[in-house]
Amino acid sequence: MCGRYSLFEDLNVLEEMFEFEYEGEIVPRYNIAPSQKILAIIGESGKRKGREFRWGLIPPWSKDIKIGYKMINARSETIAEKPSFKKPFESKRCLIPCTGYYEWKKEESGKQPYFFYLSSKEPFAFAGLYDVWKNKEETIVSCTILTCSANEKAQDVHDRMPVILKKKDQEAWLSSKSAPADLQELFKPYPSKEMDKAAVSQLVNSPKNETAEILAPLNSK
């Protein structure tokens, strides 16, 4: 499961790290929530391009765009079979850059949010799928984040985690030459030893809160 994440790295750094071009602008985001517009990277004519997608995949056949709220994540184990994800898995794969994601742990005092990030504190990329929905009035390009079983660092908080792609695997994920069957090996938990987590502010509970104060408990250490 991944229902909130952050992206607060400078665009120039992201473009260099993920080797893509983006004509738009980005601002620091500390609490990205479903249905919002997010930055994604696709392979296009042999180059990587940045695009703005809506988070929460809306299949082309859907009659109601609200279905996107139920499709913010896709279980990597079944995307080759599920009607909503099968076609995107074959030809509409994307990277979703991120600086960290949030999960909530049930504790006696209530649900405590945790922030998961790389030990290096570098941005990383989720494996994503996207699709195009349209009617007579509008066209929406939406996406979903793949999930897999949690690693040891994450499993005491949640039994699932996003599929995080190592740099060496990102080109294969985006390439139109990659066969879906060959990509299955990428759907594994990211190494625990390369990740950290920290309890953060309850401010993250509301998507209206979009400031660095969310990470204040982490940054104060």
Tab-separated table of N, CA and C in Angstrom, residues 57-163:
chain	number	residue	atom	x	y	z
A	57	LEU	N	-5.517	5.302	-11.181
A	57	LEU	CA	-5.742	4.900	-12.565
A	57	LEU	C	-7.222	4.767	-12.904
A	58	ILE	N	-7.598	5.360	-14.027
A	58	ILE	CA	-8.970	5.289	-14.536
A	58	ILE	C	-8.944	4.495	-15.837
A	59	PRO	N	-9.441	3.267	-15.853
A	59	PRO	CA	-9.438	2.466	-17.089
A	59	PRO	C	-10.255	3.139	-18.187
A	60	PRO	N	-9.879	2.958	-19.439
A	60	PRO	CA	-10.588	3.590	-20.563
A	60	PRO	C	-12.063	3.243	-20.622
A	61	TRP	N	-12.433	2.053	-20.127
A	61	TRP	CA	-13.815	1.611	-20.208
A	61	TRP	C	-14.676	2.090	-19.036
A	62	SER	N	-14.079	2.732	-18.055
A	62	SER	CA	-14.832	3.137	-16.871
A	62	SER	C	-15.841	4.233	-17.191
A	63	LYS	N	-17.018	4.155	-16.568
A	63	LYS	CA	-18.049	5.165	-16.759
A	63	LYS	C	-17.980	6.257	-15.692
A	64	ASP	N	-17.176	6.013	-14.661
A	64	ASP	CA	-17.083	6.965	-13.552
A	64	ASP	C	-15.620	7.137	-13.160
A	65	ILE	N	-15.118	8.370	-13.243
A	65	ILE	CA	-13.706	8.599	-12.941
A	65	ILE	C	-13.389	8.393	-11.458
A	66	LYS	N	-14.410	8.305	-10.629
A	66	LYS	CA	-14.173	8.084	-9.202
A	66	LYS	C	-13.542	6.721	-8.934
A	67	ILE	N	-13.568	5.835	-9.917
A	67	ILE	CA	-12.927	4.534	-9.754
A	67	ILE	C	-11.431	4.697	-9.487
A	68	GLY	N	-10.886	5.839	-9.904
A	68	GLY	CA	-9.473	6.098	-9.693
A	68	GLY	C	-9.068	6.073	-8.232
A	69	TYR	N	-9.979	6.432	-7.324
A	69	TYR	CA	-9.670	6.421	-5.898
A	69	TYR	C	-9.388	5.006	-5.399
A	70	LYS	N	-9.934	4.020	-6.098
A	70	LYS	CA	-9.726	2.630	-5.702
A	70	LYS	C	-8.509	2.020	-6.396
A	71	MET	N	-7.880	2.767	-7.294
A	71	MET	CA	-6.787	2.226	-8.085
A	71	MET	C	-5.522	3.069	-7.982
A	72	ILE	N	-5.253	3.566	-6.787
A	72	ILE	CA	-4.009	4.302	-6.583
A	72	ILE	C	-2.818	3.357	-6.543
A	73	ASN	N	-3.108	2.096	-6.190
A	73	ASN	CA	-2.075	1.054	-6.156
A	73	ASN	C	-2.521	-0.146	-6.975
A	74	ALA	N	-1.549	-0.914	-7.455
A	74	ALA	CA	-1.822	-2.161	-8.173
A	74	ALA	C	-0.883	-3.239	-7.644
A	75	ARG	N	-1.419	-4.367	-7.262
A	75	ARG	CA	-0.594	-5.464	-6.767
A	75	ARG	C	0.235	-6.023	-7.918
A	76	SER	N	1.532	-5.979	-7.793
A	76	SER	CA	2.410	-6.406	-8.885
A	76	SER	C	2.221	-7.879	-9.230
A	77	GLU	N	1.785	-8.667	-8.260
A	77	GLU	CA	1.621	-10.108	-8.498
A	77	GLU	C	0.504	-10.429	-9.489
A	78	THR	N	-0.444	-9.489	-9.676
A	78	THR	CA	-1.614	-9.804	-10.503
A	78	THR	C	-1.841	-8.834	-11.676
A	79	ILE	N	-0.923	-7.919	-11.922
A	79	ILE	CA	-1.183	-6.934	-12.984
A	79	ILE	C	-1.241	-7.547	-14.379
A	80	ALA	N	-0.614	-8.700	-14.570
A	80	ALA	CA	-0.641	-9.334	-15.894
A	80	ALA	C	-1.988	-10.002	-16.160
A	81	GLU	N	-2.835	-10.093	-15.122
A	81	GLU	CA	-4.124	-10.775	-15.249
A	81	GLU	C	-5.314	-9.830	-15.139
A	82	LYS	N	-5.191	-8.807	-14.314
A	82	LYS	CA	-6.324	-7.913	-14.062
A	82	LYS	C	-6.641	-7.062	-15.297
A	83	PRO	N	-7.908	-7.005	-15.712
A	83	PRO	CA	-8.294	-6.233	-16.900
A	83	PRO	C	-7.864	-4.761	-16.850
A	84	SER	N	-7.882	-4.168	-15.659
A	84	SER	CA	-7.543	-2.744	-15.540
A	84	SER	C	-6.072	-2.463	-15.763
A	85	PHE	N	-5.229	-3.465	-15.514
A	85	PHE	CA	-3.787	-3.249	-15.536
A	85	PHE	C	-3.039	-4.013	-16.634
A	86	LYS	N	-3.677	-5.004	-17.221
A	86	LYS	CA	-2.994	-5.858	-18.191
A	86	LYS	C	-2.454	-5.081	-19.381
A	87	LYS	N	-3.281	-4.264	-20.014
A	87	LYS	CA	-2.842	-3.494	-21.178
A	87	LYS	C	-1.789	-2.450	-20.813
A	88	PRO	N	-1.998	-1.672	-19.747
A	88	PRO	CA	-0.945	-0.727	-19.354
A	88	PRO	C	0.381	-1.408	-19.045
A	89	PHE	N	0.334	-2.586	-18.458
A	89	PHE	CA	1.554	-3.319	-18.141
A	89	PHE	C	2.314	-3.662	-19.418
A	90	GLU	N	1.584	-3.893	-20.485
A	90	GLU	CA	2.213	-4.255	-21.752
A	90	GLU	C	2.858	-3.051	-22.446
A	91	SER	N	2.263	-1.871	-22.317
A	91	SER	CA	2.767	-0.765	-23.140
A	91	SER	C	2.737	0.631	-22.515
A	92	LYS	N	2.233	0.759	-21.300
A	92	LYS	CA	2.143	2.088	-20.679
A	92	LYS	C	2.744	2.059	-19.272
A	93	ARG	N	4.058	1.910	-19.241
A	93	ARG	CA	4.770	1.868	-17.963
A	93	ARG	C	5.457	3.209	-17.708
A	94	CYS	N	5.559	3.582	-16.457
A	94	CYS	CA	6.181	4.863	-16.129
A	94	CYS	C	6.969	4.781	-14.828
A	95	LEU	N	7.808	5.764	-14.628
A	95	LEU	CA	8.508	5.949	-13.361
A	95	LEU	C	7.828	7.095	-12.629
A	96	ILE	N	7.697	6.957	-11.328
A	96	ILE	CA	7.123	8.020	-10.516
A	96	ILE	C	8.165	8.431	-9.484
A	97	PRO	N	8.850	9.567	-9.707
A	97	PRO	CA	9.910	9.987	-8.795
A	97	PRO	C	9.366	10.403	-7.433
A	98	CYS	N	10.193	10.198	-6.414
A	98	CYS	CA	9.735	10.344	-5.038
A	98	CYS	C	10.928	10.582	-4.120
A	99	THR	N	10.708	11.269	-2.999
A	99	THR	CA	11.762	11.388	-1.990
A	99	THR	C	11.459	10.545	-0.763
A	100	GLY	N	10.234	10.095	-0.643
A	100	GLY	CA	9.867	9.232	0.472
A	100	GLY	C	8.368	8.996	0.467
A	101	TYR	N	7.931	7.943	1.146
A	101	TYR	CA	6.498	7.664	1.211
A	101	TYR	C	6.071	7.396	2.653
A	102	TYR	N	4.770	7.487	2.893
A	102	TYR	CA	4.231	7.352	4.238
A	102	TYR	C	3.389	6.078	4.383
A	103	GLU	N	3.474	5.492	5.572
A	103	GLU	CA	2.577	4.411	5.967
A	103	GLU	C	2.190	4.642	7.430
A	104	TRP	N	1.056	4.084	7.820
A	104	TRP	CA	0.553	4.269	9.178
A	104	TRP	C	0.586	2.949	9.952
A	105	LYS	N	1.067	3.024	11.193
A	105	LYS	CA	1.146	1.849	12.057
A	105	LYS	C	0.136	1.977	13.194
A	106	LYS	N	-0.622	0.910	13.422
A	106	LYS	CA	-1.585	0.907	14.520
A	106	LYS	C	-0.846	0.764	15.845
A	107	GLU	N	-1.021	1.743	16.729
A	107	GLU	CA	-0.417	1.716	18.052
A	107	GLU	C	-1.496	1.980	19.096
A	108	GLU	N	-1.169	1.800	20.362
A	108	GLU	CA	-2.165	1.981	21.413
A	108	GLU	C	-2.741	3.393	21.408
A	109	SER	N	-1.910	4.361	21.066
A	109	SER	CA	-2.356	5.750	21.066
A	109	SER	C	-3.069	6.152	19.780
A	110	GLY	N	-3.127	5.231	18.824
A	110	GLY	CA	-3.755	5.518	17.536
A	110	GLY	C	-2.829	5.158	16.387
A	111	LYS	N	-3.097	5.678	15.210
A	111	LYS	CA	-2.258	5.384	14.051
A	111	LYS	C	-1.112	6.391	13.954
A	112	GLN	N	0.117	5.867	13.959
A	112	GLN	CA	1.298	6.703	13.881
A	112	GLN	C	1.855	6.675	12.460
A	113	PRO	N	1.978	7.834	11.804
A	113	PRO	CA	2.549	7.858	10.453
A	113	PRO	C	4.070	7.723	10.474
A	114	TYR	N	4.581	6.970	9.520
A	114	TYR	CA	6.029	6.788	9.351
A	114	TYR	C	6.421	7.203	7.948
A	115	PHE	N	7.605	7.760	7.844
A	115	PHE	CA	8.154	8.184	6.563
A	115	PHE	C	9.276	7.223	6.184
A	116	PHE	N	9.184	6.645	4.998
A	116	PHE	CA	10.194	5.714	4.502
A	116	PHE	C	11.005	6.396	3.409
A	117	TYR	N	12.311	6.290	3.495
A	117	TYR	CA	13.190	6.971	2.550
A	117	TYR	C	14.488	6.188	2.402
A	118	LEU	N	15.260	6.490	1.380
A	118	LEU	CA	16.536	5.812	1.182
A	118	LEU	C	17.550	6.332	2.193
A	119	SER	N	18.412	5.449	2.647
A	119	SER	CA	19.450	5.839	3.605
A	119	SER	C	20.340	6.936	3.035
A	120	SER	N	20.515	6.931	1.723
A	120	SER	CA	21.327	7.949	1.057
A	120	SER	C	20.609	9.294	0.976
A	121	LYS	N	19.293	9.294	1.255
A	121	LYS	CA	18.416	10.464	1.169
A	121	LYS	C	18.267	10.967	-0.260
A	122	GLU	N	18.606	10.133	-1.220
A	122	GLU	CA	18.424	10.493	-2.627
A	122	GLU	C	17.003	10.182	-3.084
A	123	PRO	N	16.518	10.882	-4.080
A	123	PRO	CA	15.221	10.550	-4.664
A	123	PRO	C	15.281	9.153	-5.294
A	124	PHE	N	14.135	8.530	-5.417
A	124	PHE	CA	14.059	7.213	-6.050
A	124	PHE	C	12.808	7.156	-6.911
A	125	ALA	N	12.553	6.019	-7.528
A	125	ALA	CA	11.417	5.926	-8.445
A	125	ALA	C	10.560	4.711	-8.169
A	126	PHE	N	9.249	4.942	-8.090
A	126	PHE	CA	8.284	3.846	-8.033
A	126	PHE	C	8.065	3.310	-9.446
A	127	ALA	N	7.717	2.044	-9.540
A	127	ALA	CA	7.245	1.483	-10.806
A	127	ALA	C	5.767	1.838	-10.936
A	128	GLY	N	5.395	2.441	-12.054
A	128	GLY	CA	4.009	2.839	-12.249
A	128	GLY	C	3.451	2.410	-13.588
A	129	LEU	N	2.143	2.434	-13.696
A	129	LEU	CA	1.426	2.189	-14.944
A	129	LEU	C	0.504	3.377	-15.187
A	130	TYR	N	0.235	3.677	-16.445
A	130	TYR	CA	-0.699	4.760	-16.742
A	130	TYR	C	-1.648	4.362	-17.864
A	131	ASP	N	-2.724	5.124	-18.003
A	131	ASP	CA	-3.687	4.871	-19.074
A	131	ASP	C	-4.432	6.157	-19.392
A	132	VAL	N	-5.163	6.137	-20.490
A	132	VAL	CA	-5.868	7.332	-20.959
A	132	VAL	C	-7.369	7.089	-20.959
A	133	TRP	N	-8.077	7.966	-20.283
A	133	TRP	CA	-9.541	7.919	-20.245
A	133	TRP	C	-10.076	9.185	-20.898
A	134	LYS	N	-11.135	9.055	-21.668
A	134	LYS	CA	-11.704	10.247	-22.298
A	134	LYS	C	-13.203	10.100	-22.532
A	135	ASN	N	-13.855	11.228	-22.541
A	135	ASN	CA	-15.245	11.311	-22.996
A	135	ASN	C	-15.354	12.532	-23.910
A	136	LYS	N	-16.547	12.999	-24.174
A	136	LYS	CA	-16.706	14.117	-25.112
A	136	LYS	C	-16.154	15.424	-24.562
A	137	GLU	N	-16.082	15.539	-23.243
A	137	GLU	CA	-15.671	16.799	-22.628
A	137	GLU	C	-14.203	16.862	-22.228
A	138	GLU	N	-13.614	15.755	-21.850
A	138	GLU	CA	-12.260	15.822	-21.313
A	138	GLU	C	-11.473	14.536	-21.536
A	139	THR	N	-10.157	14.682	-21.399
A	139	THR	CA	-9.235	13.549	-21.468
A	139	THR	C	-8.388	13.569	-20.194
A	140	ILE	N	-8.289	12.417	-19.530
A	140	ILE	CA	-7.512	12.321	-18.295
A	140	ILE	C	-6.481	11.204	-18.447
A	141	VAL	N	-5.228	11.544	-18.221
A	141	VAL	CA	-4.176	10.527	-18.183
A	141	VAL	C	-3.878	10.271	-16.706
A	142	SER	N	-4.084	9.058	-16.282
A	142	SER	CA	-3.956	8.720	-14.869
A	142	SER	C	-2.979	7.573	-14.666
A	143	CYS	N	-2.544	7.396	-13.432
A	143	CYS	CA	-1.540	6.365	-13.162
A	143	CYS	C	-1.753	5.681	-11.818
A	144	THR	N	-1.037	4.599	-11.634
A	144	THR	CA	-1.087	3.840	-10.385
A	144	THR	C	0.319	3.417	-10.003
A	145	ILE	N	0.529	3.179	-8.715
A	145	ILE	CA	1.827	2.752	-8.197
A	145	ILE	C	1.769	1.264	-7.870
A	146	LEU	N	2.733	0.508	-8.374
A	146	LEU	CA	2.773	-0.923	-8.099
A	146	LEU	C	3.252	-1.189	-6.677
A	147	THR	N	2.735	-2.269	-6.089
A	147	THR	CA	3.171	-2.668	-4.753
A	147	THR	C	3.623	-4.122	-4.747
A	148	CYS	N	4.412	-4.448	-3.713
A	148	CYS	CA	4.885	-5.817	-3.522
A	148	CYS	C	4.891	-6.091	-2.020
A	149	SER	N	5.340	-7.269	-1.610
A	149	SER	CA	5.427	-7.564	-0.186
A	149	SER	C	6.460	-6.647	0.462
A	150	ALA	N	6.272	-6.351	1.734
A	150	ALA	CA	7.148	-5.416	2.439
A	150	ALA	C	8.480	-6.058	2.807
A	151	ASN	N	9.521	-5.236	2.882
A	151	ASN	CA	10.815	-5.740	3.357
A	151	ASN	C	10.836	-5.720	4.889
A	152	GLU	N	11.931	-6.146	5.486
A	152	GLU	CA	12.014	-6.254	6.935
A	152	GLU	C	11.881	-4.899	7.623
A	153	LYS	N	12.350	-3.858	6.968
A	153	LYS	CA	12.282	-2.520	7.544
A	153	LYS	C	10.840	-2.019	7.618
A	154	ALA	N	10.031	-2.436	6.670
A	154	ALA	CA	8.679	-1.904	6.560
A	154	ALA	C	7.595	-2.803	7.139
A	155	GLN	N	7.859	-4.082	7.260
A	155	GLN	CA	6.777	-5.022	7.542
A	155	GLN	C	6.130	-4.882	8.917
A	156	ASP	N	6.822	-4.237	9.875
A	156	ASP	CA	6.169	-4.036	11.171
A	156	ASP	C	5.185	-2.864	11.133
A	157	VAL	N	5.207	-2.103	10.033
A	157	VAL	CA	4.269	-1.006	9.845
A	157	VAL	C	3.149	-1.417	8.888
A	158	HIS	N	3.518	-2.060	7.781
A	158	HIS	CA	2.537	-2.503	6.786
A	158	HIS	C	3.094	-3.713	6.054
A	159	ASP	N	2.206	-4.606	5.607
A	159	ASP	CA	2.674	-5.832	4.934
A	159	ASP	C	2.948	-5.633	3.444
A	160	ARG	N	2.673	-4.415	2.938
A	160	ARG	CA	2.955	-4.099	1.536
A	160	ARG	C	3.838	-2.861	1.464
A	161	MET	N	4.532	-2.707	0.334
A	161	MET	CA	5.316	-1.504	0.081
A	161	MET	C	5.332	-1.241	-1.415
A	162	PRO	N	5.648	-0.022	-1.842
A	162	PRO	CA	5.730	0.258	-3.280
A	162	PRO	C	6.884	-0.515	-3.919
A	163	VAL	N	6.743	-0.814	-5.196
A	163	VAL	CA	7.854	-1.389	-5.956
A	163	VAL	C	8.798	-0.236	-6.292
